[in-house]
Amino acid sequence: MLQLDIPGFAALALAHLVLDFNGTLALDGRLRDGVAPRLQALADTLALHVVTGDTHGTARDQLRGLPVTLTVLGPDHQAEAKREHLRRLGPRGCAAIGNGRNDRLMLGEAALGIAVTGPEGTASEALHAAHLFVPDLLAALDLLAHPRRLVASLRG
């Protein structure tokens, strides 16, 4: 569990991290460099969930051996399905990271929603729904590994 009191924002007690795959953890269906060791380290603190439409059909292979629970969604209503996954876990105990339009509902409902960008860009809806925007996934994962960094950006 990750606990952090951010004055003027929230007292966070996070047990779960919900992540998008394509455009967030992966580019063109391949896990980005530096992601695997960060996920390994975060798994000591948070239960890791990857919820994806799996555009390239590679998520299962790319995540093999990593401490994540993978949920592959059907092509319709992905934004709602990601939000429902978050709700089953309990949004107050969840952080979420994503970049796509289909991530907007989970980013907005999570106790901590982090939008990231990369070569695929970031949907404006995801950006506006998130509590925080960072320049890339590795920076987002590092914020959770070093949570005092969140205080500087989110305090009231």
CSV table of N, CA and C in Angstrom, one decimal, residues 18-22 51-56 71-86 88 99-107:
chain,number,residue,atom,x,y,z
A,18,VAL,N,-3.9,0.9,-11.9
A,18,VAL,CA,-4.5,0.4,-13.2
A,18,VAL,C,-3.8,1.1,-14.3
A,19,LEU,N,-3.4,0.3,-15.3
A,19,LEU,CA,-2.6,0.9,-16.4
A,19,LEU,C,-3.2,0.5,-17.7
A,20,ASP,N,-3.1,1.4,-18.7
A,20,ASP,CA,-3.4,1.1,-20.1
A,20,ASP,C,-2.2,0.5,-20.7
A,21,PHE,N,-2.3,-0.2,-21.8
A,21,PHE,CA,-1.2,-0.9,-22.4
A,21,PHE,C,-0.6,-0.1,-23.6
A,22,ASN,N,-1.4,-0.1,-24.7
A,22,ASN,CA,-0.9,0.6,-25.9
A,22,ASN,C,-0.9,2.1,-25.8
A,51,VAL,N,-5.3,-3.0,-18.1
A,51,VAL,CA,-6.7,-3.1,-18.7
A,51,VAL,C,-6.6,-2.5,-20.1
A,52,THR,N,-6.8,-3.3,-21.1
A,52,THR,CA,-6.4,-2.8,-22.5
A,52,THR,C,-7.4,-3.4,-23.6
A,53,GLY,N,-7.5,-2.6,-24.6
A,53,GLY,CA,-8.2,-3.1,-25.8
A,53,GLY,C,-7.2,-4.0,-26.7
A,54,ASP,N,-5.9,-3.9,-26.3
A,54,ASP,CA,-4.9,-4.7,-26.9
A,54,ASP,C,-4.9,-4.6,-28.5
A,55,THR,N,-4.7,-3.4,-28.9
A,55,THR,CA,-4.8,-3.0,-30.4
A,55,THR,C,-4.0,-4.0,-31.2
A,56,HIS,N,-2.8,-4.3,-30.8
A,56,HIS,CA,-1.9,-5.1,-31.6
A,56,HIS,C,-1.9,-6.6,-31.2
A,71,THR,N,-6.3,-7.7,-18.2
A,71,THR,CA,-7.7,-7.8,-18.7
A,71,THR,C,-7.7,-7.2,-20.1
A,72,VAL,N,-8.1,-8.1,-21.0
A,72,VAL,CA,-8.2,-7.6,-22.4
A,72,VAL,C,-9.7,-7.4,-22.7
A,73,LEU,N,-10.0,-6.2,-23.2
A,73,LEU,CA,-11.4,-5.8,-23.4
A,73,LEU,C,-11.8,-6.0,-24.8
A,74,GLY,N,-13.1,-6.1,-25.0
A,74,GLY,CA,-13.7,-6.2,-26.4
A,74,GLY,C,-13.6,-4.8,-27.0
A,75,PRO,N,-14.0,-4.7,-28.3
A,75,PRO,CA,-13.8,-3.4,-29.0
A,75,PRO,C,-14.8,-2.3,-28.6
A,76,ASP,N,-15.9,-2.6,-28.0
A,76,ASP,CA,-16.9,-1.6,-27.7
A,76,ASP,C,-16.9,-1.2,-26.3
A,77,HIS,N,-17.2,0.1,-26.0
A,77,HIS,CA,-17.4,0.6,-24.7
A,77,HIS,C,-16.2,0.4,-23.8
A,78,GLN,N,-15.0,0.6,-24.3
A,78,GLN,CA,-13.8,0.4,-23.5
A,78,GLN,C,-13.6,1.4,-22.4
A,79,ALA,N,-14.0,2.6,-22.6
A,79,ALA,CA,-13.9,3.6,-21.5
A,79,ALA,C,-14.7,3.2,-20.3
A,80,GLU,N,-15.9,2.8,-20.6
A,80,GLU,CA,-16.8,2.3,-19.5
A,80,GLU,C,-16.3,1.0,-18.9
A,81,ALA,N,-15.8,0.1,-19.7
A,81,ALA,CA,-15.2,-1.1,-19.1
A,81,ALA,C,-14.0,-0.8,-18.2
A,82,LYS,N,-13.2,0.1,-18.6
A,82,LYS,CA,-12.0,0.4,-17.7
A,82,LYS,C,-12.5,1.1,-16.4
A,83,ARG,N,-13.5,1.9,-16.5
A,83,ARG,CA,-14.0,2.6,-15.3
A,83,ARG,C,-14.7,1.5,-14.4
A,84,GLU,N,-15.4,0.5,-15.0
A,84,GLU,CA,-16.0,-0.6,-14.2
A,84,GLU,C,-14.9,-1.4,-13.5
A,85,HIS,N,-13.8,-1.7,-14.2
A,85,HIS,CA,-12.7,-2.4,-13.6
A,85,HIS,C,-12.2,-1.7,-12.4
A,86,LEU,N,-12.0,-0.4,-12.5
A,86,LEU,CA,-11.6,0.5,-11.4
A,86,LEU,C,-12.6,0.5,-10.3
A,88,ARG,N,-14.7,-1.9,-9.4
A,88,ARG,CA,-14.6,-3.2,-8.7
A,88,ARG,C,-13.5,-3.2,-7.7
A,99,ASN,N,-3.3,7.3,-21.5
A,99,ASN,CA,-3.1,8.4,-22.5
A,99,ASN,C,-4.2,8.5,-23.4
A,100,GLY,N,-5.1,7.5,-23.5
A,100,GLY,CA,-6.1,7.5,-24.6
A,100,GLY,C,-7.4,8.0,-24.2
A,101,ARG,N,-8.3,8.3,-25.2
A,101,ARG,CA,-9.6,8.7,-24.9
A,101,ARG,C,-10.4,7.6,-24.1
A,102,ASN,N,-10.1,6.4,-24.4
A,102,ASN,CA,-10.8,5.3,-23.6
A,102,ASN,C,-10.2,5.2,-22.2
A,103,ASP,N,-9.3,6.0,-21.8
A,103,ASP,CA,-8.8,6.0,-20.4
A,103,ASP,C,-9.4,7.1,-19.6
A,104,ARG,N,-10.2,8.0,-20.2
A,104,ARG,CA,-10.6,9.2,-19.6
A,104,ARG,C,-11.5,9.0,-18.3
A,105,LEU,N,-12.4,8.0,-18.4
A,105,LEU,CA,-13.3,7.7,-17.3
A,105,LEU,C,-12.5,7.1,-16.1
A,106,MET,N,-11.6,6.2,-16.3
A,106,MET,CA,-10.8,5.7,-15.2
A,106,MET,C,-9.9,6.7,-14.6
A,107,LEU,N,-9.3,7.6,-15.4
A,107,LEU,CA,-8.4,8.6,-14.9
A,107,LEU,C,-9.2,9.6,-14.0
